[in-house]
Coordinates of C-alpha atoms and ligand atoms in Angstrom, one line a residue:
M1 CA 29.2 39.6 20.1
T2 CA 31.1 38.1 17.3
K3 CA 31.4 40.7 14.0
Y4 CA 31.0 38.9 10.4
S5 CA 32.0 40.8 7.3
S6 CA 29.4 41.7 5.1
K7 CA 31.3 39.0 2.9
A8 CA 31.7 35.8 4.8
N9 CA 27.9 37.0 6.2
T10 CA 26.6 36.8 2.0
F11 CA 27.9 33.7 2.3
S12 CA 26.6 32.4 5.5
V13 CA 23.6 33.1 4.1
L14 CA 24.0 31.3 0.0
A15 CA 25.6 28.7 2.3
S16 CA 21.6 28.0 4.4
I17 CA 20.1 28.4 1.3
F18 CA 21.6 26.1 -0.1
T19 CA 21.0 23.9 2.9
L20 CA 17.3 24.8 3.2
L21 CA 16.6 23.1 -1.0
L22 CA 18.6 20.5 -0.5
V23 CA 17.1 19.2 3.2
S24 CA 13.7 20.9 1.6
N25 CA 14.5 18.4 -1.9
S26 CA 15.5 15.3 0.0
L27 CA 12.0 15.9 2.3
S28 CA 9.5 14.7 -0.3
A29 CA 9.2 12.1 -1.8
N30 CA 12.1 10.7 -4.9
K31 CA 11.1 10.5 -8.3
L32 CA 8.0 8.1 -8.8
I33 CA 9.2 4.7 -9.5
Q34 CA 7.0 3.2 -12.1
N35 CA 5.3 -1.0 -12.4
I36 CA 6.8 -2.1 -8.9
P37 CA 5.0 -5.5 -9.5
G38 CA 7.6 -5.9 -13.2
R39 CA 10.7 -5.2 -10.2
D40 CA 12.6 -6.9 -8.0
V41 CA 10.8 -6.6 -4.4
F42 CA 11.2 -7.1 -0.7
T43 CA 7.8 -6.6 1.3
L44 CA 7.3 -5.6 3.9
N45 CA 4.0 -6.8 4.3
G46 CA 2.5 -8.1 7.7
K47 CA 3.2 -7.4 11.4
W48 CA 3.9 -3.9 12.0
N49 CA 4.2 -2.3 15.9
Y50 CA 2.1 0.6 16.9
I51 CA 1.6 3.3 18.7
I52 CA -1.7 5.8 18.8
D53 CA -0.4 9.2 19.1
P54 CA -2.9 11.7 19.2
Y55 CA -1.4 14.5 20.6
E56 CA 1.0 14.0 17.8
T57 CA 3.5 13.5 21.3
G58 CA 5.7 11.8 19.2
F59 CA 5.8 14.7 16.5
F60 CA 6.5 17.4 18.7
D61 CA 8.0 18.5 21.5
Y62 CA 5.6 20.7 24.0
R63 CA 6.0 24.1 22.6
Y64 CA 4.4 22.5 19.7
E65 CA 7.8 22.5 18.0
A66 CA 9.0 19.3 15.5
F67 CA 11.2 17.0 17.1
D68 CA 12.8 16.4 13.2
K69 CA 13.8 20.3 12.9
M70 CA 15.9 19.7 15.9
K71 CA 19.6 18.7 15.7
N72 CA 19.7 16.8 19.2
P73 CA 15.8 15.5 18.7
G74 CA 16.6 14.1 22.1
N75 CA 14.3 11.2 23.8
G76 CA 10.6 12.1 22.8
A77 CA 11.1 11.7 19.2
F78 CA 8.9 8.0 18.1
F79 CA 10.5 8.3 15.2
L80 CA 14.0 7.5 16.9
D81 CA 12.5 4.7 18.1
K82 CA 14.7 3.9 21.0
T83 CA 14.8 1.3 24.0
P84 CA 15.9 2.6 27.5
K85 CA 20.2 2.0 28.1
D86 CA 19.4 1.5 31.9
G87 CA 17.0 2.7 34.6
S88 CA 17.5 6.3 34.8
E89 CA 17.2 6.9 30.9
L90 CA 13.2 8.5 30.0
I91 CA 11.9 7.1 27.2
E92 CA 7.9 7.1 27.5
Y93 CA 7.0 4.6 24.3
S94 CA 8.0 1.5 23.3
F95 CA 7.8 0.1 19.9
D96 CA 9.0 -3.2 21.5
K97 CA 6.2 -3.4 23.7
S98 CA 3.2 -1.7 21.6
P99 CA 0.3 -3.8 19.6
T100 CA 0.8 -4.1 16.0
L101 CA -1.5 -4.1 13.2
I102 CA -1.0 -6.0 10.1
V103 CA 0.1 -3.2 6.9
P104 CA -1.6 -3.1 4.5
G105 CA -4.7 -2.6 5.9
D106 CA -6.6 0.4 7.3
W107 CA -6.8 0.8 11.3
N108 CA -10.6 1.1 11.7
S109 CA -11.4 -2.0 10.6
Q110 CA -8.5 -4.4 12.7
D111 CA -9.7 -3.3 15.9
D112 CA -13.0 -1.5 17.2
K113 CA -11.2 0.8 19.2
L114 CA -9.8 2.8 15.9
L115 CA -12.8 2.5 14.6
Y116 CA -13.6 5.8 14.3
Y117 CA -10.3 6.4 15.0
E118 CA -9.0 10.2 13.1
G119 CA -4.9 11.2 13.9
T120 CA -1.5 10.1 14.4
I121 CA -0.7 6.2 13.9
W122 CA 2.8 5.9 14.4
Y123 CA 4.0 1.9 13.0
R124 CA 7.4 0.7 13.6
R125 CA 9.0 -2.0 11.8
K126 CA 12.2 -4.2 11.5
F127 CA 13.3 -5.7 8.9
D128 CA 17.4 -7.2 7.4
Y129 CA 18.7 -6.3 4.3
T130 CA 21.5 -7.1 3.0
P131 CA 21.7 -6.1 -1.3
K132 CA 22.1 -9.1 -3.6
V133 CA 25.1 -6.5 -5.2
A134 CA 27.1 -4.8 -3.4
D135 CA 26.3 -1.3 -5.6
N136 CA 22.8 -1.6 -6.4
R137 CA 20.4 0.9 -4.9
V138 CA 17.3 0.4 -2.4
F139 CA 14.4 2.1 -2.2
V140 CA 11.5 2.0 -0.2
H141 CA 8.1 2.4 -1.7
F142 CA 4.4 3.3 -0.2
G143 CA 1.3 2.0 -2.2
A144 CA -0.6 4.7 -0.7
A145 CA -1.2 5.6 3.0
N146 CA -3.9 7.7 4.1
Y147 CA -3.7 11.0 4.3
E148 CA -0.4 12.9 5.3
S149 CA 2.6 10.4 6.0
H150 CA 6.3 11.0 7.5
V151 CA 8.8 8.4 6.8
Y152 CA 12.1 7.9 8.7
L153 CA 14.9 5.1 8.6
N154 CA 17.7 4.6 11.9
G155 CA 16.3 7.7 12.7
K156 CA 16.9 10.2 9.6
K157 CA 13.8 11.1 8.1
L158 CA 12.8 10.1 4.9
G159 CA 10.5 12.7 3.5
S160 CA 6.7 13.2 4.0
H161 CA 4.2 12.7 1.6
I162 CA -0.1 14.7 0.6
G163 CA -2.2 12.1 -0.6
G164 CA -4.6 9.2 0.5
F165 CA -4.3 6.9 -2.5
T166 CA -1.3 7.5 -4.1
P167 CA 2.4 5.4 -4.3
F168 CA 5.4 7.3 -2.9
N169 CA 8.7 5.7 -2.9
F170 CA 12.3 7.3 -1.2
E171 CA 15.7 6.0 -1.6
I172 CA 17.2 5.0 1.1
T173 CA 20.6 3.2 0.1
K174 CA 22.7 4.7 2.5
L175 CA 20.8 4.9 5.2
L176 CA 20.2 0.6 5.0
K177 CA 22.3 -1.2 7.6
P178 CA 22.4 -5.5 7.3
Q179 CA 20.5 -5.9 9.8
N180 CA 17.9 -4.5 12.3
N181 CA 16.9 -1.4 10.7
S182 CA 14.0 0.1 12.0
L183 CA 11.3 2.4 9.7
V184 CA 9.1 4.2 11.6
V185 CA 5.8 6.0 9.6
K186 CA 3.5 8.5 11.7
V187 CA 0.2 8.3 9.7
D188 CA -2.4 10.9 9.6
N189 CA -5.7 10.9 8.6
K190 CA -6.9 13.9 9.9
R191 CA -9.3 15.4 8.2
K192 CA -8.2 19.2 6.5
R193 CA -10.1 22.2 5.4
E194 CA -7.4 22.5 2.2
G195 CA -6.6 19.2 2.2
V196 CA -7.8 16.9 -1.1
P197 CA -10.3 16.3 -0.9
T198 CA -11.0 18.5 1.6
L199 CA -13.6 18.3 5.7
N200 CA -17.2 16.5 4.3
T201 CA -16.9 13.0 2.4
D202 CA -19.5 10.4 2.0
W203 CA -17.4 8.1 2.8
W204 CA -15.4 6.4 5.7
N205 CA -12.4 8.1 6.4
Y206 CA -9.8 4.5 6.9
G207 CA -6.7 5.7 8.1
G208 CA -3.0 3.3 7.8
L209 CA -0.2 1.9 6.0
T210 CA -3.4 1.1 3.1
R211 CA -1.4 -0.6 0.1
D212 CA 2.2 -2.4 0.2
V213 CA 5.1 -1.4 1.8
S214 CA 7.9 -3.1 -0.7
I215 CA 12.1 -2.9 -0.1
V216 CA 12.3 -2.7 -4.2
E217 CA 16.3 -3.3 -5.3
M218 CA 17.7 -1.4 -8.6
P219 CA 21.0 -1.5 -9.9
S220 CA 22.9 2.1 -10.2
V221 CA 21.2 2.8 -13.0
F222 CA 17.8 2.2 -13.8
V223 CA 14.8 2.2 -15.6
E224 CA 12.5 4.9 -13.5
D225 CA 9.8 5.5 -15.9
Y226 CA 8.2 5.1 -19.1
L227 CA 5.0 5.5 -21.8
V228 CA 4.5 2.6 -24.3
Q229 CA 1.0 3.4 -25.9
L230 CA -0.2 4.1 -29.3
K231 CA 0.5 7.4 -31.0
K232 CA -3.0 9.7 -30.6
G233 CA -4.8 8.7 -33.2
T234 CA -3.0 5.6 -34.7
T235 CA -3.3 1.6 -34.5
D236 CA -0.5 1.0 -36.3
E237 CA 2.3 3.0 -34.4
I238 CA 3.2 2.5 -30.8
A239 CA 5.0 6.0 -29.3
G240 CA 6.3 7.0 -25.9
Y241 CA 9.8 7.6 -24.2
V242 CA 12.3 6.1 -21.7
Q243 CA 13.4 8.1 -18.2
L244 CA 16.4 6.0 -16.4
N245 CA 17.4 7.6 -13.2
G246 CA 21.0 7.2 -12.7
A247 CA 22.5 7.9 -16.3
Q248 CA 25.7 9.7 -15.8
Q249 CA 26.2 9.9 -19.8
T250 CA 23.2 8.9 -22.6
E251 CA 22.9 5.3 -22.6
N252 CA 21.8 3.0 -25.1
V253 CA 18.0 1.7 -24.1
K254 CA 16.5 -1.3 -25.8
I255 CA 12.1 -1.6 -26.3
E256 CA 11.7 -5.1 -27.6
I257 CA 7.9 -6.4 -27.9
P258 CA 8.9 -10.2 -29.3
E259 CA 5.0 -10.8 -30.0
L260 CA 4.7 -8.3 -32.3
K261 CA 8.9 -9.0 -33.1
I262 CA 9.8 -5.1 -32.5
A263 CA 13.1 -5.1 -31.2
T264 CA 14.5 -1.6 -31.1
E265 CA 17.1 0.4 -29.8
I266 CA 17.4 4.4 -28.8
K267 CA 19.9 6.8 -27.2
A268 CA 18.9 8.5 -23.8
D269 CA 19.8 12.7 -24.1
S270 CA 21.6 13.7 -21.3
T271 CA 18.4 13.5 -18.5
G272 CA 18.7 9.8 -19.0
K273 CA 15.3 10.2 -21.0
A274 CA 14.6 8.3 -24.5
F275 CA 12.0 9.2 -27.3
F276 CA 11.1 6.4 -29.8
S277 CA 8.3 5.6 -32.2
I278 CA 7.6 2.2 -34.1
K279 CA 5.4 1.2 -36.4
N280 CA 3.9 -2.0 -36.9
K281 CA 1.0 -3.1 -38.4
K282 CA 0.3 -6.9 -36.6
I283 CA -0.9 -5.1 -33.2
N284 CA -3.5 -6.5 -31.9
C285 CA -6.1 -3.8 -30.5
W286 CA -7.5 -3.8 -26.5
S287 CA -10.8 -3.9 -26.0
P288 CA -13.0 -5.8 -23.0
E289 CA -13.9 -8.5 -25.1
N290 CA -10.3 -8.5 -25.6
P291 CA -7.6 -7.9 -23.5
K292 CA -4.8 -8.5 -25.6
L293 CA -1.4 -7.5 -23.1
Y294 CA 1.6 -8.0 -24.5
D295 CA 5.0 -8.7 -23.1
V296 CA 6.8 -5.4 -22.9
I297 CA 10.8 -5.5 -22.5
I298 CA 12.6 -2.6 -22.0
S299 CA 16.4 -3.1 -20.5
A300 CA 19.6 0.0 -20.6
D301 CA 22.5 -0.5 -19.2
G302 CA 22.7 -3.9 -18.0
T303 CA 19.7 -2.9 -16.3
K304 CA 16.0 -4.0 -17.5
V305 CA 12.0 -4.0 -16.3
T306 CA 8.9 -5.9 -18.3
D307 CA 5.3 -5.6 -18.2
K308 CA 2.2 -6.4 -19.8
I309 CA 1.0 -3.2 -21.9
G310 CA -2.6 -3.4 -24.0
F311 CA -3.0 -0.7 -27.3
R312 CA -6.3 0.5 -28.1
T313 CA -7.2 3.8 -29.3
I314 CA -10.0 6.1 -27.4
E315 CA -11.8 9.2 -28.7
T316 CA -15.0 10.7 -29.3
R317 CA -16.2 12.0 -32.6
G318 CA -19.4 14.4 -31.8
T319 CA -22.0 12.5 -29.3
D320 CA -20.0 9.0 -29.7
I321 CA -16.8 7.3 -27.8
L322 CA -15.3 4.9 -30.1
L323 CA -13.0 2.1 -28.5
N324 CA -10.7 1.4 -31.3
G325 CA -12.6 3.3 -34.0
K326 CA -16.2 1.3 -32.8
S327 CA -18.6 3.5 -31.1
V328 CA -19.3 1.9 -27.1
F329 CA -21.7 2.4 -24.6
L330 CA -20.3 2.0 -21.2
R331 CA -22.4 -0.3 -19.4
G332 CA -20.9 0.6 -16.0
I333 CA -21.0 1.0 -12.0
C334 CA -19.5 3.1 -9.7
I335 CA -16.7 1.6 -6.9
H336 CA -15.8 2.5 -3.8
E337 CA -12.4 0.5 -3.0
E338 CA -13.5 -1.2 0.6
N339 CA -13.9 -5.1 0.8
A340 CA -17.4 -4.8 2.5
L341 CA -17.2 -8.5 3.2
R342 CA -14.5 -8.7 5.5
G343 CA -15.2 -5.0 6.0
G344 CA -12.9 -1.8 5.4
R345 CA -10.2 -0.5 2.8
A346 CA -9.5 -3.1 -0.4
Y347 CA -6.2 -3.6 -1.3
S348 CA -5.5 -7.2 -2.6
E349 CA -5.4 -8.7 -5.7
S350 CA -8.2 -10.3 -4.6
D351 CA -10.2 -7.6 -3.1
A352 CA -9.3 -6.2 -7.0
V353 CA -11.1 -9.6 -8.5
M354 CA -13.5 -9.6 -6.1
L355 CA -15.0 -6.4 -7.1
L356 CA -14.2 -6.8 -11.2
N357 CA -16.4 -10.2 -11.2
S358 CA -18.7 -8.8 -9.1
A359 CA -19.1 -6.0 -11.9
K360 CA -18.8 -8.7 -14.7
E361 CA -21.6 -10.7 -12.9
L362 CA -23.6 -7.4 -13.4
G363 CA -23.5 -7.1 -17.8
C364 CA -20.7 -4.1 -16.9
N365 CA -17.5 -3.2 -19.2
Y366 CA -16.9 -0.5 -17.6
V367 CA -16.2 0.2 -14.4
R368 CA -16.3 4.0 -12.5
L369 CA -13.2 3.4 -9.5
A370 CA -14.9 7.1 -7.1
H371 CA -13.5 8.9 -5.3
Y372 CA -9.7 8.7 -5.6
P373 CA -7.1 6.7 -7.1
H374 CA -7.5 2.7 -6.3
S375 CA -4.9 0.3 -5.8
E376 CA -2.0 -0.7 -8.2
Y377 CA -4.1 -4.7 -8.6
M378 CA -7.8 -2.9 -9.8
L379 CA -5.9 -2.0 -12.8
R380 CA -3.6 -4.7 -13.7
K381 CA -6.5 -6.9 -12.9
A382 CA -8.8 -4.6 -15.1
D383 CA -6.1 -4.8 -18.1
E384 CA -6.4 -8.5 -18.1
M385 CA -10.7 -9.4 -17.3
G386 CA -10.7 -6.3 -20.2
M387 CA -12.8 -3.9 -17.9
L388 CA -13.3 0.3 -19.7
V389 CA -11.7 1.9 -15.8
W390 CA -12.6 5.1 -15.2
E391 CA -10.2 6.7 -13.3
E392 CA -10.5 9.9 -10.3
N393 CA -8.6 12.8 -8.4
P394 CA -10.1 13.2 -5.0
V395 CA -10.8 16.8 -5.9
Y396 CA -14.4 16.4 -4.0
W397 CA -17.6 19.0 -3.2
T398 CA -16.6 22.0 -1.6
I399 CA -12.7 22.2 -1.9
Q400 CA -11.3 25.2 -1.1
W401 CA -10.3 26.9 -4.6
E402 CA -8.4 29.7 -3.3
N403 CA -5.4 27.8 -1.9
P404 CA -2.3 27.6 -3.6
E405 CA -1.1 24.3 -1.3
T406 CA -5.0 22.8 -2.0
L407 CA -4.1 23.1 -5.9
K408 CA -0.7 22.1 -5.4
N409 CA -1.7 18.8 -3.3
A410 CA -4.4 18.3 -5.7
K411 CA -2.3 18.6 -8.7
N412 CA 0.6 16.0 -7.8
Q413 CA -1.4 13.8 -6.8
L414 CA -3.3 14.0 -10.3
T415 CA 0.4 13.3 -11.4
E416 CA 0.8 10.4 -9.1
V417 CA -1.8 8.2 -10.6
M418 CA -1.1 9.1 -14.1
T419 CA 2.6 8.1 -14.1
R420 CA 1.6 5.3 -12.0
D421 CA -1.6 4.0 -14.4
K422 CA -0.5 5.9 -18.2
N423 CA 0.8 2.3 -18.9
R424 CA -3.1 0.8 -18.6
A425 CA -5.1 0.0 -21.5
S426 CA -8.6 -0.3 -19.4
V427 CA -7.7 3.4 -18.1
I428 CA -9.5 5.7 -20.6
I429 CA -10.8 9.0 -18.9
W430 CA -9.6 10.3 -16.0
S431 CA -11.7 12.8 -13.8
M432 CA -10.9 16.1 -12.6
A433 CA -13.6 16.2 -9.8
N434 CA -16.7 14.8 -8.5
E435 CA -19.8 17.2 -8.0
T436 CA -17.6 20.5 -7.0
P437 CA -20.4 24.2 -6.8
V438 CA -19.5 26.2 -9.6
S439 CA -17.4 29.4 -8.7
D440 CA -14.9 31.5 -10.4
A441 CA -12.6 30.1 -8.0
R442 CA -13.5 26.7 -8.5
N443 CA -13.3 26.7 -12.8
N444 CA -9.7 28.3 -13.1
F445 CA -9.2 26.0 -10.4
L446 CA -10.7 23.2 -12.1
K447 CA -9.3 24.3 -15.7
E448 CA -5.1 24.3 -14.4
L449 CA -6.4 20.8 -13.3
A450 CA -7.0 19.7 -16.8
A451 CA -4.5 21.4 -19.0
H452 CA -1.7 19.2 -16.7
A453 CA -3.9 16.6 -17.5
R454 CA -3.6 16.5 -21.1
S455 CA -0.1 18.0 -20.9
M456 CA 0.6 14.4 -19.1
D457 CA -1.8 12.6 -21.4
N458 CA -2.6 13.8 -24.4
T459 CA -4.5 10.3 -26.0
R460 CA -7.4 9.5 -22.4
L461 CA -10.5 12.0 -22.4
L462 CA -11.1 14.0 -19.5
S463 CA -14.9 14.6 -17.5
A464 CA -15.8 15.0 -14.2
A465 CA -19.1 14.9 -12.1
L466 CA -20.6 17.9 -13.6
E467 CA -23.2 20.0 -12.4
V468 CA -27.0 20.9 -12.9
H469 CA -29.3 22.9 -12.1
G470 CA -33.1 23.5 -12.7
G471 CA -34.9 24.1 -16.1
K472 CA -38.1 26.2 -16.7
K473 CA -40.9 24.1 -17.2
P474 CA -41.5 22.2 -13.8
A475 CA -39.6 18.7 -14.5
E476 CA -36.9 20.3 -16.7
K477 CA -33.5 19.7 -15.6
V478 CA -30.4 21.7 -17.2
V479 CA -26.8 19.9 -17.5
E480 CA -24.7 23.4 -17.6
D481 CA -21.5 24.1 -16.4
F482 CA -18.8 26.4 -17.5
F483 CA -16.3 22.9 -17.0
A484 CA -18.2 21.1 -19.7
D485 CA -16.0 22.7 -22.6
Y486 CA -13.1 21.7 -20.9
V487 CA -14.0 17.9 -21.4
D488 CA -14.0 15.4 -23.5
I489 CA -17.5 14.6 -21.8
V490 CA -20.4 15.9 -21.0
N491 CA -20.9 13.4 -16.9
F492 CA -23.4 14.8 -14.1
N493 CA -24.8 12.7 -11.4
E494 CA -28.4 13.2 -11.1
Y495 CA -30.9 11.9 -8.0
V496 CA -34.9 12.4 -9.5
G497 CA -35.9 10.1 -7.6
W498 CA -34.2 9.5 -4.2
Y499 CA -32.8 13.3 -3.1
D500 CA -35.2 15.1 -5.5
G501 CA -39.1 13.8 -5.0
M502 CA -40.4 10.0 -5.8
P503 CA -39.3 8.1 -8.1
E504 CA -42.4 8.3 -10.7
K505 CA -40.3 12.3 -10.9
C506 CA -38.6 10.2 -13.7
D507 CA -41.3 9.3 -16.2
R508 CA -42.6 13.4 -16.5
T509 CA -39.2 14.9 -16.4
E510 CA -36.7 16.2 -19.6
W511 CA -33.1 16.8 -19.2
T512 CA -32.3 20.1 -21.4
I513 CA -27.8 19.0 -22.8
K514 CA -27.1 21.5 -25.0
Y515 CA -24.0 19.9 -26.3
N516 CA -22.5 18.7 -28.9
K517 CA -20.5 15.1 -26.8
P518 CA -21.3 12.6 -25.7
V519 CA -22.8 12.6 -21.9
M520 CA -22.9 9.9 -19.7
I521 CA -24.1 10.2 -16.2
S522 CA -21.9 8.5 -12.8
E523 CA -24.4 8.0 -10.8
F524 CA -28.0 7.4 -9.7
G525 CA -29.1 5.4 -7.5
A526 CA -31.4 4.7 -4.2
G527 CA -30.9 3.1 -1.1
A528 CA -32.3 -0.3 0.1
L529 CA -31.6 -2.4 3.2
Q530 CA -31.2 -6.2 1.7
G531 CA -34.1 -8.3 2.1
N532 CA -36.0 -5.0 3.2
H533 CA -39.5 -6.1 1.5
G534 CA -42.0 -3.8 1.2
D535 CA -44.1 -1.5 -2.0
I536 CA -42.5 0.5 -4.4
N537 CA -43.1 3.8 -2.2
T538 CA -41.3 2.1 0.9
R539 CA -38.2 4.0 0.5
F540 CA -35.2 1.8 2.0
T541 CA -36.7 -1.6 0.6
E542 CA -35.5 -3.5 -2.1
E543 CA -38.5 -2.3 -4.2
H544 CA -38.4 0.7 -3.7
Q545 CA -35.3 0.9 -5.2
A546 CA -35.2 -2.0 -8.0
D547 CA -38.6 1.3 -9.5
L548 CA -36.2 4.0 -9.2
Y549 CA -33.4 2.0 -11.2
N550 CA -36.1 1.0 -13.7
R551 CA -37.9 4.7 -14.5
T552 CA -33.9 6.0 -13.9
L553 CA -33.4 3.9 -16.9
Q554 CA -36.2 4.9 -19.6
M555 CA -35.5 8.1 -18.6
L556 CA -32.0 9.2 -19.6
S557 CA -32.5 6.4 -22.5
K558 CA -35.0 9.2 -23.8
I559 CA -30.9 11.8 -23.4
P560 CA -29.9 11.0 -27.4
Q561 CA -26.2 11.5 -26.4
F562 CA -26.5 9.1 -23.8
R563 CA -23.7 7.7 -24.5
G564 CA -22.5 5.5 -20.7
V565 CA -24.0 5.5 -16.8
S566 CA -22.2 4.2 -14.1
P567 CA -25.6 4.0 -10.9
W568 CA -23.8 4.6 -7.5
I569 CA -22.9 1.7 -6.2
L570 CA -22.0 -1.7 -6.5
Y571 CA -21.7 -2.7 -2.9
D572 CA -23.0 -1.2 0.4
F573 CA -19.9 0.8 1.9
R574 CA -19.7 2.3 5.3
S575 CA -20.1 6.3 5.8
P576 CA -20.3 8.6 8.6
K577 CA -22.8 10.1 7.0
R578 CA -25.3 7.2 7.0
V579 CA -26.9 6.9 10.9
L580 CA -30.6 5.8 10.5
P581 CA -30.6 2.9 12.9
G582 CA -31.8 -0.9 11.5
I583 CA -31.7 0.7 8.4
Q584 CA -27.8 2.3 7.5
D585 CA -26.4 2.1 10.7
G586 CA -22.8 4.0 9.7
W587 CA -23.7 2.2 6.0
N588 CA -24.4 3.9 2.5
R589 CA -27.1 1.4 1.6
K590 CA -26.9 2.7 -1.6
G591 CA -25.5 -0.5 -3.3
V592 CA -26.6 -3.2 -6.1
F593 CA -25.0 -5.7 -3.5
G594 CA -25.9 -5.5 0.3
Q595 CA -22.9 -5.0 2.9
N596 CA -23.1 -9.1 2.4
G597 CA -23.0 -10.0 -1.0
T598 CA -26.1 -10.8 -1.6
K599 CA -28.0 -9.1 -4.8
K600 CA -30.4 -6.5 -4.3
Q601 CA -33.3 -6.9 -7.1
A602 CA -32.2 -3.7 -8.9
F603 CA -29.4 -5.6 -9.7
F604 CA -31.6 -7.5 -12.4
V605 CA -33.1 -4.9 -13.2
L606 CA -29.1 -2.7 -14.6
R607 CA -28.2 -6.5 -15.2
D608 CA -30.9 -6.6 -18.3
F609 CA -30.4 -3.2 -19.5
Y610 CA -26.7 -3.9 -19.9
L611 CA -27.5 -7.0 -21.7
K612 CA -30.6 -4.5 -24.2
K613 CA -27.6 -2.6 -24.2
E614 CA -24.6 -5.2 -25.3
A615 CA -26.9 -6.6 -28.3
E616 CA -28.1 -3.0 -29.7
Y617 CA -24.2 -2.0 -30.1
K618 CA -22.8 -5.8 -31.0
G619 CA -23.8 -4.9 -34.8
V620 CA -22.3 -0.6 -33.6
K621 CA -19.4 0.2 -36.3
Ligands
GCU701 C1 -23.3 11.9 -3.7 C2 -21.6 11.6 -3.9 C3 -21.4 10.4 -3.3 C4 -22.3 9.8 -2.2 C5 -23.5 9.7 -3.1 C6 -25.1 9.3 -1.9 O1 -23.4 12.3 -5.9 O2 -20.7 11.8 -5.1 O3 -19.4 10.5 -3.1 O4 -22.4 8.7 -1.7 O5 -24.6 11.2 -3.8 O6 -25.2 10.3 -1.7 O7 -24.9 8.3 -1.6

């Protein structure tokens, strides 16, 4: 038995703590690189081999020990991507001989046997890559992967990521080979009680590498992140910061906006961060009617990144929402990230254009991207097309409010979407939660999220789908929620006439809302199978849905603080909870467009209401 002196013991303890810190650090994704579309990108989209692994055989040994925590994981670990050297070697998997899935894209809609699959799938992509410049740095970037990912390159663990709708990246500079690199990703979409979202959701649990996967090549010092927006409360001062990565000493950073004749030099501090503020009286503010975007160039030490950025102000004053100082009514619709026509998760630029064009057709100037962050394409297209946006963190229904890991997860996902989208003019509202049952633990959880959001962005508005309860009078509804004091817009979902009585109940419902803040309704609606007709009292007919829309819009228009609405929902969407044969068949039928893209009668009711609203607000100051 080897005896160590106490000093040697202390040393070995310290050494192992240091190693642990190093490993744990490397196991979480690196700092997010913003604006991937503006970088030097080599796409890994396309066919990836895959292995279905419901028992996680490729991750745990038979004692349920994780292979990637072992010094010698042996042949069981799928991430080693091994092939037998000779007939004697036992290897019970082969990516080369396995089928392929298309990336980006959920697995559920690519193969009938995967439609309901919830578990692990291993993806493997082979690729050759030689950096264009010898000492450049190389990263692998994922637009999103639902829900938990473990990433390996050439058998070495890069790290892991939790959260199905936000981007992450890892540096691979030192692990890359010129030929035959093996990128292996374990994606597990199992729902978890402690997850964000948790076990129960009314949408399809699409799993997989659901957005673009890219190799990104950067100079040794590069612009990792930046904020370029109007300073809060001004229309003539652009302020923000630039964060360099790899800057060993303070560097000069340049911000250029040629059309505004801006070319400002600033100095980064020892952490590579440089703050700036630039006055300019010629800024043409972005709005849905005038989606003006400026070319912005940020450069430092030979590196450069360009972006297209719009400048606008958003604030509330009493019960008004002011866009560039003018009162606005948010003519909205809710959207799930799904292309009902193709089936499965929406992920492409053309998917984003299709969805936003459908909202435009409806007369919308605003969309609620439910219930989680959508692809970056949606936000960049909303900037270009002139569509205001509500972005939502998937704190949905019965989250584990008392679990600190769940709060850390929710905060991390909120940080990632705010890091990615903080320069998008279209984004005006960050939503903290959807229909979360009130309790002290829930209130504290949401308070923390709101404080975190405001610490990252003091310019945009905060909201959530708050709780509603019955009042003293027979058909009285009261909007009263602890969290209403922490948000800028009092917003809620209501289903009077669908889950609560028939549409006629809208005519006799009174709303009690005692907040001197703008009020929005982020959901109302009814199911209707497109093409299914009958009288207005027959549920799931188009006539019933249209009647509910008519009566609801009249009911909500009586609320004095009413400043916006986003009915549920643009398109029918898949949900395992909707199983009525011949009507739902695994689809939630509340779309104003059917699953096949045909408009329902309710579409025209809503569009007429929005045309009138648009005219009403044209002259408003
Ligand atoms: C809820 C929920 C949605 C759901 C909808 C419905 O309010 O927010 O996610 O799909 O109602 O019941 O259709």
